Amino acid sequence: MNDDLSFAYLQYELMRLDMLLHRQLRRMQKLRENSADSALDSFYISAEKAYTLLMRPFGQGTEIMPDEAAAYQSALANIQQQMDNLITHAENHGETIRLYALAQLFGLDRFDLDIFVACIAPAIDIRYEALYGYLHDDLSKKQPSVNTLLDLLCPPGPERLQHLSRFANDAPLFQQRLLRRSGEWGPTLLSQATHPDPSVVFWLLGHYHPQAELESYLTFDPEPLPDLALFQDEQLAALVQATQEDVV
């Protein structure tokens, strides 16, 4: 397995995430320019702010201007083309790209993969902790919530809720335990934090470590040998004979 290709692909995925974050930061900047929000809103909501929230239509948000949106789409398309070229190169040379292989194995589409990359990012680069804290208006919230992920990946509007099923227990990311949700920020699905499986992150970086609760029961051997004690005498004899025939 070519680690260089896996790391290059992961870098492109993080570049895509950076572009999505840049777009969301721009949306938030425009929203704050058009509102009377203050730095104290995280601790105190005035009566005026409460009435403003009550009058806001369901799912309403602030979208960037069409020319800005087109620029982001062009940048995302360019990054995707670079990733496609890398995948083609790997396939032509019989190489495996870890993150792409994981997506294929578990049936993750582009939206699922964006969720997954956004969740593993803080484990790879700590600057994402600060970025998510900014998006939450709470620097203690260093992993993306379900709501933040929908904000990041969907345009404003009620249609974003159609993607809530991506966070259900039977959705690929959670059924396969690639991600988990936690309710320390609130009981609703939208407020729940999302966390990656650390062992999967280690594997993506080229160093597999089993989960702590499994570590005492598992060992990893990159070139395992069969335990001949597990074979019956007849099976062992047949195996030896087959091996000898192959040699001849």
Coordinates of N, CA and C in Angstrom, one line a residue, residues 27-227:
R27 N -21.0 32.8 5.1 CA -22.4 32.9 5.4 C -22.6 33.5 6.8
M28 N -21.9 33.0 7.8 CA -22.0 33.5 9.1 C -21.7 35.0 9.2
Q29 N -20.6 35.4 8.5 CA -20.2 36.8 8.5 C -21.4 37.7 7.9
K30 N -22.0 37.2 6.9 CA -23.1 38.0 6.3 C -24.3 38.0 7.2
L31 N -24.6 36.9 7.9 CA -25.7 36.8 8.9 C -25.5 37.8 10.0
R32 N -24.2 37.9 10.5 CA -24.0 38.8 11.6 C -23.9 40.2 11.2
E33 N -23.6 40.5 10.0 CA -23.6 41.8 9.5 C -25.0 42.3 9.4
N34 N -26.0 41.4 9.2 CA -27.4 41.8 9.0 C -28.2 41.6 10.2
S35 N -27.6 41.4 11.4 CA -28.3 41.2 12.6 C -27.7 42.0 13.7
A36 N -28.4 42.1 14.8 CA -28.0 42.9 16.0 C -27.3 42.0 17.0
D37 N -26.9 40.8 16.6 CA -26.3 39.9 17.6 C -25.1 40.5 18.3
S38 N -24.9 40.2 19.5 CA -23.7 40.7 20.2 C -22.9 39.5 20.8
A39 N -21.7 39.8 21.3 CA -20.9 38.8 21.9 C -21.4 38.2 23.1
L40 N -22.5 38.8 23.7 CA -23.1 38.2 24.9 C -24.2 37.3 24.6
D41 N -24.5 37.1 23.3 CA -25.7 36.2 23.0 C -25.5 34.8 23.4
S42 N -24.2 34.3 23.6 CA -24.0 33.0 24.1 C -24.4 32.8 25.5
F43 N -24.5 33.9 26.3 CA -24.8 33.9 27.7 C -26.2 34.5 28.0
Y44 N -26.7 35.4 27.2 CA -27.9 36.1 27.5 C -28.6 36.5 26.1
I45 N -29.9 36.2 26.1 CA -30.7 36.5 24.9 C -31.7 37.6 25.4
S46 N -31.7 38.7 24.7 CA -32.6 39.8 25.0 C -34.0 39.5 24.5
A47 N -35.0 40.2 25.0 CA -36.4 40.1 24.5 C -36.4 40.4 23.0
E48 N -35.7 41.4 22.6 CA -35.7 41.7 21.2 C -35.2 40.6 20.3
K49 N -34.1 39.9 20.8 CA -33.6 38.8 20.0 C -34.5 37.6 20.0
A50 N -35.2 37.4 21.2 CA -36.2 36.3 21.3 C -37.3 36.5 20.3
Y51 N -37.8 37.7 20.2 CA -38.9 38.0 19.2 C -38.4 37.8 17.8
T52 N -37.2 38.2 17.5 CA -36.6 38.1 16.2 C -36.5 36.6 15.8
L53 N -36.1 35.8 16.7 CA -36.0 34.4 16.5 C -37.4 33.8 16.2
L54 N -38.4 34.3 16.9 CA -39.7 33.8 16.8 C -40.3 34.1 15.4
M55 N -39.9 35.2 14.9 CA -40.5 35.7 13.6 C -39.7 35.1 12.4
R56 N -38.6 34.5 12.6 CA -37.8 34.0 11.5 C -38.5 32.8 10.9
P57 N -38.7 32.8 9.6 CA -39.3 31.6 8.9 C -38.5 30.3 9.2
F58 N -39.2 29.2 9.2 CA -38.5 27.9 9.4 C -37.4 27.7 8.4
G59 N -36.2 27.3 8.9 CA -35.1 27.0 8.0 C -34.4 28.2 7.3
Q60 N -34.8 29.4 7.7 CA -34.2 30.5 7.0 C -32.8 30.7 7.4
G61 N -32.0 31.1 6.4 CA -30.6 31.4 6.7 C -30.1 32.4 5.7
T62 N -28.8 32.7 5.8 CA -28.2 33.7 4.9 C -27.4 32.9 3.8
E63 N -27.6 33.2 2.6 CA -26.8 32.6 1.5 C -25.9 33.6 0.9
I64 N -24.8 33.2 0.4 CA -23.8 34.1 -0.2 C -24.3 34.5 -1.6
M65 N -23.7 35.5 -2.1 CA -24.1 36.1 -3.4 C -23.8 35.0 -4.5
P66 N -24.6 35.1 -5.6 CA -24.4 34.1 -6.7 C -23.0 34.0 -7.2
D67 N -22.3 35.2 -7.4 CA -21.0 35.1 -7.9 C -20.0 34.5 -6.9
E68 N -20.2 34.7 -5.6 CA -19.4 34.0 -4.6 C -19.7 32.5 -4.6
A69 N -21.0 32.1 -4.7 CA -21.3 30.7 -4.8 C -20.7 30.0 -6.0
A70 N -20.7 30.7 -7.1 CA -20.1 30.1 -8.3 C -18.6 29.9 -8.1
A71 N -17.9 30.8 -7.4 CA -16.5 30.7 -7.2 C -16.2 29.5 -6.3
Y72 N -17.0 29.3 -5.2 CA -16.8 28.2 -4.4 C -17.1 26.8 -5.1
Q73 N -18.1 26.8 -5.9 CA -18.4 25.6 -6.7 C -17.3 25.3 -7.7
S74 N -16.7 26.3 -8.3 CA -15.5 26.1 -9.2 C -14.3 25.5 -8.4
A75 N -14.1 26.1 -7.3 CA -12.9 25.6 -6.4 C -13.2 24.1 -6.0
L76 N -14.4 23.8 -5.6 CA -14.7 22.4 -5.1 C -14.6 21.5 -6.3
A77 N -15.1 21.9 -7.5 CA -15.0 21.0 -8.7 C -13.5 20.8 -9.0
N78 N -12.7 21.8 -8.9 CA -11.2 21.6 -9.2 C -10.6 20.6 -8.2
I79 N -10.9 20.7 -6.9 CA -10.4 19.8 -6.0 C -10.9 18.4 -6.2
Q80 N -12.1 18.2 -6.6 CA -12.7 16.9 -6.9 C -12.0 16.3 -8.1
Q81 N -11.7 17.1 -9.1 CA -10.9 16.6 -10.3 C -9.6 16.1 -9.9
Q82 N -8.9 16.8 -9.0 CA -7.6 16.4 -8.6 C -7.7 15.0 -7.8
M83 N -8.7 14.9 -7.0 CA -8.9 13.6 -6.3 C -9.2 12.5 -7.3
D84 N -10.1 12.8 -8.3 CA -10.4 11.7 -9.3 C -9.1 11.3 -10.1
N85 N -8.3 12.3 -10.4 CA -7.0 11.9 -11.1 C -6.1 11.0 -10.2
L86 N -6.1 11.3 -8.9 CA -5.3 10.5 -8.0 C -5.9 9.1 -7.9
I87 N -7.2 9.0 -7.9 CA -7.8 7.6 -7.8 C -7.5 6.9 -9.1
T88 N -7.6 7.5 -10.2 CA -7.3 6.8 -11.5 C -5.8 6.4 -11.5
H89 N -4.9 7.2 -11.1 CA -3.5 6.8 -11.0 C -3.3 5.6 -10.1
A90 N -4.0 5.6 -8.9 CA -3.8 4.5 -8.0 C -4.4 3.2 -8.6
E91 N -5.5 3.3 -9.3 CA -6.1 2.1 -9.9 C -5.3 1.6 -11.0
N92 N -4.7 2.5 -11.8 CA -3.8 2.0 -12.9 C -2.5 1.4 -12.5
H93 N -2.1 1.7 -11.2 CA -0.9 1.1 -10.7 C -1.1 0.1 -9.6
G94 N -2.4 -0.3 -9.4 CA -2.7 -1.4 -8.5 C -2.5 -1.0 -7.0
E95 N -2.6 0.3 -6.7 CA -2.4 0.9 -5.4 C -3.7 1.1 -4.7
T96 N -3.7 1.1 -3.4 CA -4.9 1.4 -2.6 C -4.8 2.7 -1.8
I97 N -5.8 3.5 -1.9 CA -5.9 4.7 -1.2 C -6.9 4.5 0.0
R98 N -6.4 4.6 1.2 CA -7.1 4.1 2.4 C -8.5 4.7 2.5
L99 N -8.6 6.0 2.5 CA -9.9 6.7 2.7 C -10.8 6.4 1.6
Y100 N -10.4 6.4 0.4 CA -11.2 6.0 -0.8 C -11.7 4.6 -0.7
A101 N -10.8 3.7 -0.3 CA -11.1 2.2 -0.1 C -12.2 2.1 1.0
L102 N -12.0 2.8 2.1 CA -13.0 2.7 3.2 C -14.4 3.2 2.7
A103 N -14.4 4.3 1.9 CA -15.7 4.8 1.4 C -16.4 3.7 0.5
Q104 N -15.6 3.1 -0.3 CA -16.1 2.1 -1.2 C -16.6 0.8 -0.4
L105 N -15.8 0.4 0.6 CA -16.2 -0.7 1.4 C -17.5 -0.6 2.1
F106 N -17.7 0.6 2.7 CA -18.9 0.8 3.5 C -20.0 1.6 2.8
G107 N -19.9 1.8 1.5 CA -20.9 2.4 0.7 C -21.2 3.8 1.0
L108 N -20.1 4.6 1.3 CA -20.3 6.0 1.6 C -20.4 6.8 0.3
D109 N -21.4 7.7 0.2 CA -21.4 8.6 -1.0 C -20.7 9.9 -0.6
R110 N -20.7 10.9 -1.5 CA -20.0 12.1 -1.3 C -20.4 12.8 0.0
F111 N -21.7 12.8 0.2 CA -22.2 13.5 1.4 C -21.7 12.8 2.7
D112 N -21.8 11.5 2.7 CA -21.3 10.7 3.9 C -19.8 11.0 4.1
L113 N -19.1 11.0 3.0 CA -17.6 11.2 3.1 C -17.3 12.6 3.6
D114 N -18.1 13.6 3.2 CA -17.9 14.9 3.7 C -18.1 15.0 5.2
I115 N -19.2 14.3 5.7 CA -19.5 14.2 7.1 C -18.3 13.6 7.9
F116 N -17.8 12.4 7.3 CA -16.7 11.7 8.0 C -15.4 12.5 8.0
V117 N -15.1 13.2 6.9 CA -13.8 14.0 6.9 C -14.0 15.1 7.9
A118 N -15.1 15.8 8.0 CA -15.3 16.9 8.9 C -15.2 16.4 10.3
C119 N -15.6 15.2 10.6 CA -15.5 14.6 12.0 C -14.1 14.2 12.4
I120 N -13.3 13.7 11.4 CA -11.9 13.2 11.7 C -10.9 14.4 11.7
A121 N -11.3 15.5 11.1 CA -10.3 16.6 10.9 C -9.7 17.1 12.2
P122 N -10.4 17.3 13.4 CA -9.7 17.7 14.6 C -8.7 16.7 15.1
A123 N -8.8 15.5 14.8 CA -7.8 14.5 15.2 C -6.6 14.5 14.3
I124 N -6.6 15.2 13.2 CA -5.5 15.3 12.3 C -4.8 16.7 12.4
D125 N -5.6 17.7 12.6 CA -5.1 19.1 12.7 C -5.9 19.9 13.7
I126 N -5.3 20.3 14.8 CA -6.0 20.9 15.9 C -6.6 22.2 15.6
R127 N -6.3 22.9 14.5 CA -6.9 24.1 14.1 C -8.4 24.0 13.9
Y128 N -8.8 22.8 13.5 CA -10.2 22.5 13.3 C -11.0 22.6 14.6
E129 N -10.4 22.4 15.7 CA -11.1 22.5 17.0 C -11.5 24.0 17.2
A130 N -10.6 24.9 16.9 CA -11.0 26.3 17.0 C -12.0 26.8 16.0
L131 N -11.9 26.2 14.8 CA -12.9 26.6 13.7 C -14.3 26.1 14.1
Y132 N -14.4 24.9 14.6 CA -15.7 24.4 15.1 C -16.2 25.2 16.3
G133 N -15.3 25.5 17.2 CA -15.7 26.4 18.3 C -16.3 27.7 17.9
Y134 N -15.7 28.3 16.8 CA -16.2 29.5 16.3 C -17.6 29.3 15.7
L135 N -17.8 28.2 14.9 CA -19.1 28.0 14.3 C -20.2 27.7 15.3
H136 N -19.8 27.2 16.5 CA -20.7 26.9 17.6 C -21.0 28.1 18.5
D137 N -20.1 29.1 18.3 CA -20.1 30.2 19.3 C -19.8 29.7 20.7
D138 N -18.9 28.7 20.8 CA -18.6 28.1 22.0 C -17.3 27.4 21.8
L139 N -16.1 27.9 22.3 CA -14.8 27.3 22.0 C -14.6 26.0 22.7
S140 N -15.5 25.6 23.6 CA -15.4 24.3 24.3 C -15.9 23.2 23.4
K141 N -16.7 23.6 22.4 CA -17.3 22.6 21.5 C -16.3 22.3 20.3
K142 N -15.5 21.3 20.4 CA -14.4 21.2 19.5 C -14.7 20.1 18.4
Q143 N -15.8 19.4 18.5 CA -16.2 18.5 17.4 C -17.5 19.1 16.8
P144 N -17.7 18.8 15.5 CA -18.9 19.3 14.9 C -20.2 18.6 15.4
S145 N -21.2 19.4 15.6 CA -22.5 18.9 16.0 C -23.3 18.5 14.7
V146 N -24.4 17.8 14.8 CA -25.2 17.4 13.6 C -25.6 18.7 12.9
N147 N -26.1 19.7 13.7 CA -26.6 20.9 13.1 C -25.5 21.6 12.4
T148 N -24.3 21.7 12.9 CA -23.2 22.3 12.3 C -22.8 21.6 11.0
L149 N -22.9 20.3 11.0 CA -22.6 19.6 9.7 C -23.6 19.9 8.7
L150 N -24.9 20.0 9.0 CA -25.9 20.3 8.1 C -25.7 21.7 7.5
D151 N -25.3 22.7 8.4 CA -25.0 24.0 8.0 C -23.9 24.1 7.0
L152 N -22.9 23.2 7.3 CA -21.7 23.2 6.5 C -21.9 22.6 5.1
L153 N -22.8 21.6 5.0 CA -22.9 20.8 3.8 C -24.2 21.1 3.0
C154 N -25.1 21.9 3.6 CA -26.4 22.1 2.9 C -26.7 23.6 2.8
P155 N -27.4 24.0 1.7 CA -27.8 25.4 1.7 C -28.9 25.7 2.7
P156 N -29.1 26.9 3.1 CA -30.1 27.3 4.1 C -31.5 26.9 3.6
G157 N -32.3 26.5 4.5 CA -33.7 26.1 4.1 C -34.1 24.8 4.8
P158 N -35.4 24.5 4.8 CA -35.9 23.3 5.5 C -35.5 22.0 4.8
E159 N -35.1 22.1 3.5 CA -34.7 20.9 2.8 C -33.5 20.2 3.5
R160 N -32.7 21.0 4.2 CA -31.5 20.4 4.9 C -31.9 19.3 5.8
L161 N -33.1 19.3 6.4 CA -33.6 18.3 7.3 C -33.8 16.9 6.6
Q162 N -33.8 16.9 5.3 CA -33.9 15.7 4.5 C -32.7 14.8 4.7
H163 N -31.6 15.5 5.1 CA -30.3 14.8 5.3 C -30.1 14.3 6.8
L164 N -31.1 14.5 7.6 CA -31.0 14.0 9.0 C -30.8 12.5 9.1
S165 N -31.4 11.8 8.1 CA -31.3 10.3 8.1 C -29.9 9.9 8.0
R166 N -29.0 10.7 7.5 CA -27.5 10.4 7.4 C -26.9 10.1 8.8
F167 N -27.6 10.6 9.9 CA -27.1 10.5 11.2 C -27.9 9.5 12.1
A168 N -28.8 8.7 11.4 CA -29.6 7.7 12.1 C -28.7 6.5 12.5
N169 N -29.1 5.8 13.5 CA -28.3 4.6 13.9 C -28.1 3.6 12.8
D170 N -29.0 3.5 11.9 CA -28.9 2.5 10.8 C -28.2 3.1 9.5
A171 N -27.8 4.4 9.6 CA -27.0 5.0 8.5 C -25.6 4.4 8.4
P172 N -25.0 4.3 7.2 CA -23.7 3.6 7.1 C -22.6 4.1 8.1
L173 N -22.5 5.4 8.3 CA -21.5 5.9 9.2 C -21.6 5.5 10.6
F174 N -22.9 5.3 11.1 CA -23.1 5.0 12.5 C -23.4 3.5 12.6
Q175 N -24.0 2.8 11.7 CA -24.2 1.4 11.8 C -22.9 0.7 11.7
Q176 N -21.9 1.2 11.0 CA -20.6 0.5 10.9 C -19.7 1.1 11.9
R177 N -20.1 1.9 12.8 CA -19.4 2.5 13.9 C -18.1 3.3 13.5
L178 N -18.2 3.8 12.3 CA -17.2 4.8 11.9 C -17.3 6.1 12.7
L179 N -18.5 6.5 13.0 CA -18.8 7.6 13.9 C -19.7 7.2 15.0
R180 N -19.7 8.1 16.0 CA -20.7 7.9 17.1 C -21.3 9.3 17.5
R181 N -22.4 9.4 18.0 CA -23.0 10.6 18.5 C -23.0 10.6 20.0
S182 N -22.9 11.8 20.6 CA -22.9 12.0 22.1 C -23.8 13.1 22.4
G183 N -24.5 13.0 23.5 CA -25.5 14.0 23.9 C -25.1 15.0 24.9
E184 N -23.8 15.3 25.1 CA -23.4 16.2 26.2 C -23.8 17.6 25.9
W185 N -24.1 18.0 24.7 CA -24.5 19.4 24.4 C -26.0 19.5 24.3
G186 N -26.7 18.5 24.4 CA -28.2 18.6 24.4 C -28.8 17.3 23.9
P187 N -30.1 17.1 24.2 CA -30.7 15.8 24.0 C -31.2 15.6 22.5
T188 N -31.4 16.7 21.8 CA -31.9 16.5 20.4 C -30.8 16.1 19.4
L189 N -31.3 15.4 18.4 CA -30.3 15.0 17.4 C -29.5 16.1 16.8
L190 N -30.1 17.2 16.5 CA -29.4 18.4 15.9 C -28.2 18.9 16.9
S191 N -28.5 18.8 18.2 CA -27.5 19.3 19.1 C -26.4 18.4 19.5
Q192 N -26.5 17.1 19.1 CA -25.5 16.1 19.5 C -24.2 16.3 18.7
A193 N -23.1 16.0 19.5 CA -21.8 16.0 18.9 C -21.5 14.7 18.2
T194 N -20.6 14.8 17.2 CA -20.2 13.6 16.4 C -18.7 13.4 16.6
H195 N -18.4 12.1 16.8 CA -17.0 11.7 17.1 C -16.6 10.5 16.2
P196 N -15.3 10.5 15.7 CA -14.9 9.3 14.9 C -14.3 8.3 15.8
D197 N -14.3 7.0 15.3 CA -13.6 6.0 16.0 C -12.1 6.2 15.9
P198 N -11.4 6.3 17.1 CA -9.9 6.6 17.0 C -9.1 5.6 16.3
S199 N -9.6 4.3 16.3 CA -8.8 3.3 15.7 C -8.9 3.4 14.1
V200 N -10.0 3.9 13.6 CA -10.1 4.2 12.2 C -9.2 5.3 11.8
V201 N -9.1 6.4 12.6 CA -8.3 7.5 12.3 C -6.8 7.0 12.3
F202 N -6.4 6.2 13.2 CA -5.0 5.7 13.3 C -4.8 4.9 12.0
W203 N -5.7 4.1 11.6 CA -5.6 3.3 10.4 C -5.4 4.1 9.1
L204 N -6.2 5.2 9.0 CA -6.1 6.1 7.9 C -4.7 6.8 7.8
L205 N -4.1 7.0 9.0 CA -2.8 7.6 9.1 C -1.7 6.5 8.9
G206 N -2.0 5.3 8.7 CA -1.0 4.2 8.5 C -0.6 3.5 9.7
H207 N -1.2 3.7 10.9 CA -0.8 3.0 12.1 C -2.1 2.5 12.8
Y208 N -2.4 1.2 12.6 CA -3.6 0.7 13.3 C -3.4 0.4 14.7
H209 N -4.4 0.9 15.6 CA -4.4 0.6 17.0 C -5.8 0.2 17.3
P210 N -6.0 -1.0 17.9 CA -7.4 -1.4 18.3 C -7.9 -0.5 19.4
Q211 N -9.2 -0.5 19.5 CA -9.9 0.2 20.6 C -9.4 -0.3 21.9
A212 N -9.3 0.6 22.9 CA -8.7 0.3 24.2 C -9.3 -0.9 24.9
E213 N -10.7 -1.0 24.7 CA -11.3 -2.2 25.4 C -11.0 -3.5 24.7
L214 N -10.5 -3.4 23.5 CA -10.2 -4.7 22.7 C -8.7 -5.0 22.7
E215 N -7.9 -4.0 23.2 CA -6.4 -4.1 23.0 C -5.8 -5.4 23.7
S216 N -6.4 -5.7 24.8 CA -5.8 -6.9 25.6 C -6.2 -8.2 24.9
Y217 N -7.1 -8.2 24.0 CA -7.6 -9.4 23.4 C -7.1 -9.6 21.9
L218 N -6.5 -8.5 21.4 CA -6.1 -8.6 20.0 C -4.7 -8.3 19.8
T219 N -4.1 -8.9 18.8 CA -2.7 -8.5 18.3 C -2.8 -8.4 16.8
F220 N -2.0 -7.5 16.3 CA -2.0 -7.3 14.8 C -0.7 -7.8 14.3
D221 N -0.8 -8.8 13.3 CA 0.4 -9.3 12.6 C 0.3 -9.1 11.1
P222 N 1.1 -8.2 10.6 CA 1.0 -7.8 9.2 C 1.2 -9.0 8.2
E223 N 2.0 -10.1 8.7 CA 2.2 -11.3 7.9 C 1.9 -12.5 8.7
P224 N 0.6 -12.7 9.0 CA 0.2 -13.8 9.9 C 0.5 -15.2 9.3
L225 N 0.9 -16.1 10.2 CA 1.1 -17.5 9.8 C -0.1 -18.4 10.4
P226 N -0.5 -19.4 9.7 CA -1.6 -20.2 10.2 C -1.2 -21.0 11.5
D227 N -2.1 -21.1 12.4 CA -1.9 -22.0 13.6 C -2.3 -23.4 13.2

